[in-house]
Amino acid sequence: WYQVIPVQTFDKSLGAFQASGTLVKINTKVFMKALGSVGSVQIKGNTATSQIQTGGTYFVGNYSQLQVSFWYQSVSTSVGDRFTVQISSDNGVSWSIVRQFSRNTDWTSNSVWYNASVQFAKPAAAQSIRLRIATSILSSGSLYFENVSLDGQ
């Protein structure tokens, strides 16, 4: 695997990502100490959709397979809360879901860090993509993300 988007730690900023929605912020109280982190990105609930997405496009023309890797944790989430990993090959005009994560299916406990890796075929003829993590948290909970990266092969 070759690095397309370097690991985004969210220690002090959103890095290559931008926030969409007012309930997204850097959190320095909930983070994965084992990774050497000092912060994470927090997306709070009580909204239909909040998200983080890359601010620009990333060249993937030489790859046939892509992989998004990250750590995530929930606090006070409920059944029905979920998030999706999405990509766009037309600079954000349209988005395709490559994987959905749901409470009680993909994570069962609050305040536990989970590691995720999503592999998928690069869209046909795509030369560049954008990456987005969109949440649907209808409870009063929050999701936290750390060490998000995109690799290709």
CSV table of N, CA and C in Angstrom, one decimal:
chain,number,residue,atom,x,y,z
A,1,TRP,N,0.8,-1.2,0.0
A,1,TRP,CA,0.0,0.0,0.0
A,1,TRP,C,0.9,1.2,0.0
A,2,TYR,N,0.4,2.2,-0.7
A,2,TYR,CA,1.2,3.5,-0.8
A,2,TYR,C,0.3,4.6,-0.3
A,3,GLN,N,0.9,5.5,0.4
A,3,GLN,CA,0.2,6.6,1.1
A,3,GLN,C,-0.3,7.6,0.1
A,4,VAL,N,-1.6,7.9,0.1
A,4,VAL,CA,-2.2,9.0,-0.7
A,4,VAL,C,-2.5,10.2,0.2
A,5,ILE,N,-3.2,10.0,1.3
A,5,ILE,CA,-3.4,11.1,2.3
A,5,ILE,C,-2.6,10.6,3.5
A,6,PRO,N,-1.6,11.4,3.9
A,6,PRO,CA,-0.9,11.0,5.1
A,6,PRO,C,-1.8,10.9,6.3
A,7,VAL,N,-1.4,10.2,7.3
A,7,VAL,CA,-2.2,10.0,8.5
A,7,VAL,C,-2.6,11.4,9.1
A,8,GLN,N,-3.9,11.6,9.3
A,8,GLN,CA,-4.4,12.8,9.9
A,8,GLN,C,-4.7,12.6,11.4
A,9,THR,N,-3.9,13.1,12.3
A,9,THR,CA,-4.0,12.8,13.7
A,9,THR,C,-5.0,13.7,14.4
A,10,PHE,N,-5.3,14.8,13.9
A,10,PHE,CA,-6.3,15.8,14.5
A,10,PHE,C,-5.8,16.2,15.9
A,11,ASP,N,-4.5,16.2,16.1
A,11,ASP,CA,-4.0,16.7,17.4
A,11,ASP,C,-4.3,18.1,17.7
A,12,LYS,N,-4.1,19.0,16.6
A,12,LYS,CA,-4.2,20.4,16.8
A,12,LYS,C,-5.1,21.0,15.8
A,13,SER,N,-5.4,20.3,14.7
A,13,SER,CA,-6.2,20.9,13.6
A,13,SER,C,-6.9,19.8,12.8
A,14,LEU,N,-7.7,20.2,11.9
A,14,LEU,CA,-8.4,19.2,11.0
A,14,LEU,C,-7.4,18.7,9.9
A,15,GLY,N,-6.3,19.4,9.7
A,15,GLY,CA,-5.3,19.0,8.7
A,15,GLY,C,-5.9,19.0,7.3
A,16,ALA,N,-5.9,17.9,6.6
A,16,ALA,CA,-6.3,17.9,5.2
A,16,ALA,C,-7.9,17.9,5.1
A,17,PHE,N,-8.5,17.9,6.3
A,17,PHE,CA,-10.0,17.8,6.3
A,17,PHE,C,-10.6,19.2,6.6
A,18,GLN,N,-11.9,19.3,6.2
A,18,GLN,CA,-12.7,20.5,6.6
A,18,GLN,C,-13.9,20.0,7.3
A,19,ALA,N,-14.5,20.8,8.2
A,19,ALA,CA,-15.7,20.5,8.9
A,19,ALA,C,-16.9,21.0,8.1
A,20,SER,N,-18.0,20.2,8.1
A,20,SER,CA,-19.2,20.7,7.6
A,20,SER,C,-20.3,20.4,8.7
A,21,GLY,N,-20.8,21.5,9.2
A,21,GLY,CA,-21.7,21.4,10.3
A,21,GLY,C,-21.1,22.1,11.5
A,22,THR,N,-21.9,22.6,12.4
A,22,THR,CA,-21.3,23.4,13.6
A,22,THR,C,-21.0,22.5,14.7
A,23,LEU,N,-21.2,21.2,14.6
A,23,LEU,CA,-21.0,20.3,15.8
A,23,LEU,C,-19.7,19.5,15.6
A,24,VAL,N,-18.8,20.0,14.8
A,24,VAL,CA,-17.5,19.3,14.6
A,24,VAL,C,-16.4,20.2,15.2
A,25,LYS,N,-15.5,19.5,16.0
A,25,LYS,CA,-14.4,20.3,16.6
A,25,LYS,C,-13.3,19.4,17.0
A,26,ILE,N,-12.1,20.0,17.2
A,26,ILE,CA,-11.0,19.2,17.8
A,26,ILE,C,-11.2,19.1,19.3
A,27,ASN,N,-11.0,17.9,19.8
A,27,ASN,CA,-11.2,17.6,21.2
A,27,ASN,C,-9.9,17.1,21.8
A,28,THR,N,-9.4,17.8,22.8
A,28,THR,CA,-8.2,17.4,23.5
A,28,THR,C,-8.4,16.6,24.8
A,29,LYS,N,-9.6,16.2,25.0
A,29,LYS,CA,-9.9,15.4,26.2
A,29,LYS,C,-10.2,13.9,25.9
A,30,VAL,N,-10.7,13.6,24.7
A,30,VAL,CA,-10.9,12.2,24.3
A,30,VAL,C,-10.0,12.0,23.1
A,31,PHE,N,-9.0,11.1,23.3
A,31,PHE,CA,-8.0,10.7,22.3
A,31,PHE,C,-7.4,9.4,22.7
A,32,MET,N,-6.7,8.8,21.7
A,32,MET,CA,-6.2,7.5,22.0
A,32,MET,C,-4.7,7.6,22.4
A,33,LYS,N,-4.4,7.5,23.7
A,33,LYS,CA,-3.1,7.7,24.2
A,33,LYS,C,-2.1,6.7,23.6
A,34,ALA,N,-2.6,5.5,23.4
A,34,ALA,CA,-1.7,4.4,22.8
A,34,ALA,C,-1.1,4.8,21.5
A,35,LEU,N,-1.7,5.7,20.7
A,35,LEU,CA,-1.2,6.2,19.5
A,35,LEU,C,-0.3,7.4,19.6
A,36,GLY,N,-0.1,7.8,20.9
A,36,GLY,CA,0.7,9.0,21.1
A,36,GLY,C,0.0,10.3,20.8
A,37,SER,N,-1.4,10.2,20.6
A,37,SER,CA,-2.2,11.4,20.2
A,37,SER,C,-2.4,12.3,21.4
A,38,VAL,N,-2.7,13.6,21.1
A,38,VAL,CA,-3.1,14.5,22.1
A,38,VAL,C,-4.5,15.2,21.7
A,39,GLY,N,-5.1,14.7,20.7
A,39,GLY,CA,-6.4,15.2,20.3
A,39,GLY,C,-7.1,14.3,19.3
A,40,SER,N,-8.4,14.5,19.1
A,40,SER,CA,-9.2,13.8,18.1
A,40,SER,C,-10.2,14.8,17.5
A,41,VAL,N,-10.9,14.3,16.4
A,41,VAL,CA,-12.0,15.2,15.9
A,41,VAL,C,-13.3,14.6,16.5
A,42,GLN,N,-14.1,15.5,17.1
A,42,GLN,CA,-15.3,15.1,17.7
A,42,GLN,C,-16.5,15.6,16.8
A,43,ILE,N,-17.4,14.7,16.6
A,43,ILE,CA,-18.7,15.1,15.9
A,43,ILE,C,-19.8,14.8,16.8
A,44,LYS,N,-20.5,15.8,17.3
A,44,LYS,CA,-21.6,15.7,18.3
A,44,LYS,C,-22.9,15.3,17.6
A,45,GLY,N,-23.8,14.7,18.4
A,45,GLY,CA,-25.1,14.3,17.9
A,45,GLY,C,-26.1,15.4,17.9
A,46,ASN,N,-27.4,14.9,17.9
A,46,ASN,CA,-28.6,15.8,17.8
A,46,ASN,C,-28.7,16.5,16.5
A,47,THR,N,-28.1,15.9,15.4
A,47,THR,CA,-28.2,16.5,14.1
A,47,THR,C,-28.3,15.4,13.1
A,48,ALA,N,-29.0,15.6,12.0
A,48,ALA,CA,-29.1,14.6,11.0
A,48,ALA,C,-27.8,14.2,10.4
A,49,THR,N,-27.0,15.3,10.0
A,49,THR,CA,-25.7,15.0,9.4
A,49,THR,C,-24.7,16.0,9.7
A,50,SER,N,-23.5,15.6,10.2
A,50,SER,CA,-22.4,16.5,10.3
A,50,SER,C,-21.2,15.6,9.7
A,51,GLN,N,-20.2,16.3,9.2
A,51,GLN,CA,-19.2,15.5,8.5
A,51,GLN,C,-17.8,16.2,8.5
A,52,ILE,N,-16.8,15.4,8.1
A,52,ILE,CA,-15.5,16.0,7.8
A,52,ILE,C,-15.2,15.5,6.4
A,53,GLN,N,-14.6,16.3,5.6
A,53,GLN,CA,-14.2,15.9,4.2
A,53,GLN,C,-12.9,16.6,3.8
A,54,THR,N,-12.2,15.9,2.9
A,54,THR,CA,-10.9,16.5,2.5
A,54,THR,C,-11.2,17.8,1.8
A,55,GLY,N,-10.3,18.8,2.0
A,55,GLY,CA,-10.5,20.1,1.4
A,55,GLY,C,-10.2,20.1,-0.1
A,56,GLY,N,-9.4,19.2,-0.6
A,56,GLY,CA,-9.1,19.1,-2.0
A,56,GLY,C,-9.2,17.7,-2.5
A,57,THR,N,-8.7,17.5,-3.7
A,57,THR,CA,-8.8,16.1,-4.3
A,57,THR,C,-7.4,15.5,-4.2
A,58,TYR,N,-7.3,14.2,-4.2
A,58,TYR,CA,-6.1,13.4,-4.1
A,58,TYR,C,-6.0,12.5,-5.3
A,59,PHE,N,-4.8,12.5,-5.9
A,59,PHE,CA,-4.5,11.7,-7.1
A,59,PHE,C,-4.5,10.2,-6.8
A,60,VAL,N,-5.3,9.5,-7.5
A,60,VAL,CA,-5.4,8.0,-7.3
A,60,VAL,C,-5.3,7.3,-8.6
A,61,GLY,N,-4.9,7.9,-9.7
A,61,GLY,CA,-5.0,7.4,-11.0
A,61,GLY,C,-4.1,6.1,-11.2
A,62,ASN,N,-3.0,6.0,-10.4
A,62,ASN,CA,-2.1,4.8,-10.6
A,62,ASN,C,-2.6,3.6,-9.8
A,63,TYR,N,-3.7,3.7,-9.1
A,63,TYR,CA,-4.1,2.6,-8.2
A,63,TYR,C,-5.3,2.0,-8.7
A,64,SER,N,-5.5,0.7,-8.3
A,64,SER,CA,-6.7,0.0,-8.6
A,64,SER,C,-7.6,-0.2,-7.4
A,65,GLN,N,-6.9,-0.3,-6.2
A,65,GLN,CA,-7.5,-0.5,-4.9
A,65,GLN,C,-7.2,0.6,-4.0
A,66,LEU,N,-8.2,1.0,-3.2
A,66,LEU,CA,-8.0,2.1,-2.2
A,66,LEU,C,-8.3,1.5,-0.8
A,67,GLN,N,-7.7,2.1,0.2
A,67,GLN,CA,-8.0,1.7,1.6
A,67,GLN,C,-8.0,2.9,2.5
A,68,VAL,N,-9.1,3.1,3.2
A,68,VAL,CA,-9.3,4.1,4.2
A,68,VAL,C,-9.1,3.4,5.6
A,69,SER,N,-8.2,3.9,6.4
A,69,SER,CA,-8.0,3.4,7.8
A,69,SER,C,-8.2,4.5,8.8
A,70,PHE,N,-8.7,4.1,10.0
A,70,PHE,CA,-8.9,5.1,11.0
A,70,PHE,C,-9.3,4.4,12.3
A,71,TRP,N,-9.2,5.1,13.4
A,71,TRP,CA,-9.7,4.7,14.7
A,71,TRP,C,-11.0,5.6,15.0
A,72,TYR,N,-11.9,5.0,15.7
A,72,TYR,CA,-13.1,5.7,16.1
A,72,TYR,C,-13.6,5.2,17.5
A,73,GLN,N,-14.3,6.1,18.2
A,73,GLN,CA,-14.9,5.8,19.5
A,73,GLN,C,-16.2,6.6,19.6
A,74,SER,N,-17.1,6.0,20.3
A,74,SER,CA,-18.4,6.7,20.5
A,74,SER,C,-18.6,6.9,22.0
A,75,VAL,N,-19.3,8.0,22.3
A,75,VAL,CA,-19.6,8.3,23.7
A,75,VAL,C,-21.1,8.6,23.7
A,76,SER,N,-21.9,7.9,24.5
A,76,SER,CA,-23.3,8.1,24.7
A,76,SER,C,-24.1,8.0,23.4
A,77,THR,N,-23.7,7.1,22.5
A,77,THR,CA,-24.5,6.9,21.3
A,77,THR,C,-25.5,5.8,21.5
A,78,SER,N,-26.5,5.7,20.6
A,78,SER,CA,-27.6,4.7,20.8
A,78,SER,C,-27.8,3.9,19.5
A,79,VAL,N,-28.5,2.9,19.6
A,79,VAL,CA,-28.9,2.1,18.4
A,79,VAL,C,-29.5,3.0,17.4
A,80,GLY,N,-29.1,2.9,16.2
A,80,GLY,CA,-29.6,3.8,15.1
A,80,GLY,C,-28.6,4.9,14.7
A,81,ASP,N,-27.6,5.2,15.6
A,81,ASP,CA,-26.6,6.1,15.3
A,81,ASP,C,-25.6,5.4,14.3
A,82,ARG,N,-25.1,6.2,13.4
A,82,ARG,CA,-24.2,5.5,12.4
A,82,ARG,C,-23.3,6.6,11.7
A,83,PHE,N,-22.3,6.1,10.9
A,83,PHE,CA,-21.6,7.0,10.1
A,83,PHE,C,-21.2,6.2,8.8
A,84,THR,N,-20.8,7.0,7.8
A,84,THR,CA,-20.4,6.4,6.5
A,84,THR,C,-19.1,6.9,6.1
A,85,VAL,N,-18.4,6.1,5.4
A,85,VAL,CA,-17.2,6.5,4.7
A,85,VAL,C,-17.6,6.7,3.2
A,86,GLN,N,-17.3,7.9,2.6
A,86,GLN,CA,-17.8,8.2,1.3
A,86,GLN,C,-16.6,8.7,0.4
A,87,ILE,N,-16.7,8.5,-0.9
A,87,ILE,CA,-15.8,9.1,-1.8
A,87,ILE,C,-16.5,9.8,-2.9
A,88,SER,N,-15.8,10.8,-3.5
A,88,SER,CA,-16.3,11.5,-4.6
A,88,SER,C,-15.2,11.6,-5.7
A,89,SER,N,-15.5,11.2,-6.9
A,89,SER,CA,-14.6,11.3,-8.0
A,89,SER,C,-14.9,12.5,-8.9
A,90,ASP,N,-15.8,13.4,-8.5
A,90,ASP,CA,-16.2,14.6,-9.3
A,90,ASP,C,-16.1,15.8,-8.5
A,91,ASN,N,-15.1,15.9,-7.6
A,91,ASN,CA,-14.7,17.0,-6.7
A,91,ASN,C,-15.9,17.4,-5.8
A,92,GLY,N,-16.6,16.4,-5.3
A,92,GLY,CA,-17.7,16.7,-4.3
A,92,GLY,C,-19.0,17.0,-4.9
A,93,VAL,N,-19.2,16.9,-6.2
A,93,VAL,CA,-20.6,17.1,-6.7
A,93,VAL,C,-21.5,16.0,-6.3
A,94,SER,N,-21.0,14.7,-6.4
A,94,SER,CA,-21.8,13.6,-5.9
A,94,SER,C,-20.9,12.7,-5.1
A,95,TRP,N,-21.5,11.9,-4.2
A,95,TRP,CA,-20.7,11.1,-3.2
A,95,TRP,C,-21.2,9.7,-3.3
A,96,SER,N,-20.3,8.7,-3.1
A,96,SER,CA,-20.7,7.3,-3.1
A,96,SER,C,-20.3,6.7,-1.7
A,97,ILE,N,-21.2,6.0,-1.1
A,97,ILE,CA,-20.9,5.4,0.2
A,97,ILE,C,-20.1,4.1,-0.1
A,98,VAL,N,-18.9,4.0,0.5
A,98,VAL,CA,-18.1,2.8,0.4
A,98,VAL,C,-18.3,1.8,1.6
A,99,ARG,N,-18.7,2.4,2.7
A,99,ARG,CA,-19.0,1.5,3.9
A,99,ARG,C,-19.8,2.3,4.9
A,100,GLN,N,-20.8,1.7,5.5
A,100,GLN,CA,-21.6,2.2,6.6
A,100,GLN,C,-21.2,1.5,7.9
A,101,PHE,N,-21.1,2.2,9.0
A,101,PHE,CA,-20.9,1.7,10.3
A,101,PHE,C,-22.1,2.1,11.2
A,102,SER,N,-22.6,1.1,11.9
A,102,SER,CA,-23.8,1.3,12.7
A,102,SER,C,-23.6,0.8,14.2
A,103,ARG,N,-24.2,1.5,15.1
A,103,ARG,CA,-24.1,1.2,16.5
A,103,ARG,C,-24.8,-0.2,16.7
A,104,ASN,N,-24.2,-1.1,17.5
A,104,ASN,CA,-24.6,-2.4,17.8
A,104,ASN,C,-24.3,-3.4,16.7
A,105,THR,N,-23.9,-2.9,15.5
A,105,THR,CA,-23.4,-3.8,14.4
A,105,THR,C,-21.9,-3.8,14.3
A,106,ASP,N,-21.4,-2.6,14.2
A,106,ASP,CA,-19.9,-2.4,14.1
A,106,ASP,C,-19.3,-2.0,15.3
A,107,TRP,N,-20.0,-1.4,16.3
A,107,TRP,CA,-19.4,-1.1,17.6
A,107,TRP,C,-20.6,-1.3,18.6
A,108,THR,N,-20.2,-1.8,19.7
A,108,THR,CA,-21.2,-2.2,20.7
A,108,THR,C,-21.0,-1.4,22.0
A,109,SER,N,-19.8,-0.9,22.3
A,109,SER,CA,-19.6,-0.2,23.5
A,109,SER,C,-19.2,1.2,23.3
A,110,ASN,N,-19.6,2.0,24.3
A,110,ASN,CA,-19.2,3.4,24.3
A,110,ASN,C,-17.8,3.5,25.0
A,111,SER,N,-17.0,4.5,24.7
A,111,SER,CA,-15.7,4.8,25.3
A,111,SER,C,-14.7,3.7,25.1
A,112,VAL,N,-14.8,3.0,23.9
A,112,VAL,CA,-13.8,2.0,23.5
A,112,VAL,C,-13.4,2.4,22.1
A,113,TRP,N,-12.1,2.4,21.9
A,113,TRP,CA,-11.5,2.7,20.6
A,113,TRP,C,-11.6,1.5,19.7
A,114,TYR,N,-12.1,1.7,18.4
A,114,TYR,CA,-12.2,0.6,17.4
A,114,TYR,C,-11.3,1.0,16.3
A,115,ASN,N,-10.7,0.0,15.7
A,115,ASN,CA,-9.8,0.3,14.5
A,115,ASN,C,-10.6,-0.2,13.3
A,116,ALA,N,-10.6,0.6,12.2
A,116,ALA,CA,-11.4,0.2,11.0
A,116,ALA,C,-10.5,0.4,9.8
A,117,SER,N,-10.7,-0.5,8.8
A,117,SER,CA,-10.0,-0.4,7.5
A,117,SER,C,-11.0,-0.8,6.5
A,118,VAL,N,-11.2,0.1,5.5
A,118,VAL,CA,-12.2,-0.2,4.5
A,118,VAL,C,-11.4,-0.2,3.1
A,119,GLN,N,-11.5,-1.4,2.5
A,119,GLN,CA,-10.9,-1.5,1.1
A,119,GLN,C,-11.9,-1.5,0.1
A,120,PHE,N,-11.6,-0.9,-1.1
A,120,PHE,CA,-12.6,-0.8,-2.1
A,120,PHE,C,-11.9,-0.5,-3.5
A,121,ALA,N,-12.5,-0.9,-4.5
A,121,ALA,CA,-12.0,-0.7,-5.9
A,121,ALA,C,-12.1,0.8,-6.2
A,122,LYS,N,-11.1,1.3,-6.8
A,122,LYS,CA,-11.1,2.7,-7.3
A,122,LYS,C,-12.2,2.8,-8.3
A,123,PRO,N,-13.0,3.9,-8.3
A,123,PRO,CA,-14.0,4.1,-9.3
A,123,PRO,C,-13.4,4.1,-10.7
A,124,ALA,N,-14.0,3.4,-11.7
A,124,ALA,CA,-13.5,3.4,-13.1
A,124,ALA,C,-13.2,4.8,-13.6
A,125,ALA,N,-12.1,4.9,-14.2
A,125,ALA,CA,-11.6,6.2,-14.8
A,125,ALA,C,-11.4,7.3,-13.9
A,126,ALA,N,-11.5,7.1,-12.6
A,126,ALA,CA,-11.2,8.2,-11.6
A,126,ALA,C,-9.7,8.5,-11.5
A,127,GLN,N,-9.4,9.7,-11.6
A,127,GLN,CA,-8.0,10.1,-11.5
A,127,GLN,C,-7.7,10.7,-10.1
A,128,SER,N,-8.8,11.4,-9.6
A,128,SER,CA,-8.7,12.0,-8.2
A,128,SER,C,-9.9,11.8,-7.5
A,129,ILE,N,-9.8,11.7,-6.1
A,129,ILE,CA,-11.0,11.6,-5.3
A,129,ILE,C,-10.9,12.5,-4.1
A,130,ARG,N,-12.1,12.7,-3.5
A,130,ARG,CA,-12.2,13.3,-2.2
A,130,ARG,C,-12.7,12.3,-1.2
A,131,LEU,N,-12.4,12.4,0.0
A,131,LEU,CA,-12.9,11.5,1.1
A,131,LEU,C,-13.7,12.2,2.1
A,132,ARG,N,-14.8,11.6,2.5
A,132,ARG,CA,-15.7,12.2,3.5
A,132,ARG,C,-16.1,11.1,4.5
A,133,ILE,N,-16.2,11.5,5.8
A,133,ILE,CA,-16.8,10.7,6.9
A,133,ILE,C,-18.0,11.5,7.3
A,134,ALA,N,-19.2,11.0,7.1
A,134,ALA,CA,-20.5,11.7,7.4
A,134,ALA,C,-21.2,10.9,8.5
A,135,THR,N,-21.7,11.6,9.5
A,135,THR,CA,-22.3,10.9,10.7
A,135,THR,C,-23.8,11.2,10.6
A,136,SER,N,-24.5,10.3,11.2
A,136,SER,CA,-26.0,10.4,11.4
A,136,SER,C,-26.2,10.0,12.9
A,137,ILE,N,-26.1,11.0,13.8
A,137,ILE,CA,-26.2,10.7,15.2
A,137,ILE,C,-27.4,11.4,15.7
A,138,LEU,N,-28.5,10.6,16.0
A,138,LEU,CA,-29.7,11.2,16.4
A,138,LEU,C,-29.8,11.3,17.9
A,139,SER,N,-28.9,10.5,18.6
A,139,SER,CA,-28.9,10.6,20.1
A,139,SER,C,-28.1,11.9,20.5
A,140,SER,N,-27.9,12.0,21.8
A,140,SER,CA,-27.1,13.2,22.2
A,140,SER,C,-25.6,12.8,22.3
A,141,GLY,N,-25.2,11.7,21.7
A,141,GLY,CA,-23.9,11.2,21.8
A,141,GLY,C,-22.9,11.9,20.8
A,142,SER,N,-21.7,11.4,20.8
A,142,SER,CA,-20.6,12.0,20.0
A,142,SER,C,-19.8,10.8,19.4
A,143,LEU,N,-19.2,11.0,18.2
A,143,LEU,CA,-18.2,10.1,17.6
A,143,LEU,C,-16.9,10.9,17.6
A,144,TYR,N,-15.8,10.1,17.8
A,144,TYR,CA,-14.5,10.7,17.8
A,144,TYR,C,-13.7,9.9,16.8
A,145,PHE,N,-12.9,10.6,16.0
A,145,PHE,CA,-12.0,9.9,14.9
A,145,PHE,C,-10.6,10.3,15.1
A,146,GLU,N,-9.7,9.4,14.8
A,146,GLU,CA,-8.3,9.6,15.0
A,146,GLU,C,-7.6,8.9,13.8
A,147,ASN,N,-6.4,9.4,13.5
A,147,ASN,CA,-5.5,8.7,12.5
A,147,ASN,C,-6.1,8.2,11.3
A,148,VAL,N,-6.8,9.1,10.6
A,148,VAL,CA,-7.5,8.8,9.3
A,148,VAL,C,-6.4,8.9,8.2
A,149,SER,N,-6.4,7.9,7.3
A,149,SER,CA,-5.5,7.9,6.2
A,149,SER,C,-6.1,7.2,5.0
A,150,LEU,N,-5.6,7.5,3.8
A,150,LEU,CA,-6.0,6.9,2.6
A,150,LEU,C,-4.8,6.4,1.9
A,151,ASP,N,-4.8,5.1,1.5
A,151,ASP,CA,-3.7,4.4,0.8
A,151,ASP,C,-4.2,3.8,-0.5
A,152,GLY,N,-3.3,3.6,-1.4
A,152,GLY,CA,-3.7,2.9,-2.7
A,152,GLY,C,-2.7,1.9,-3.1
A,153,GLN,N,-3.1,0.9,-3.9
A,153,GLN,CA,-2.2,-0.1,-4.5
A,153,GLN,C,-2.7,-0.5,-5.8
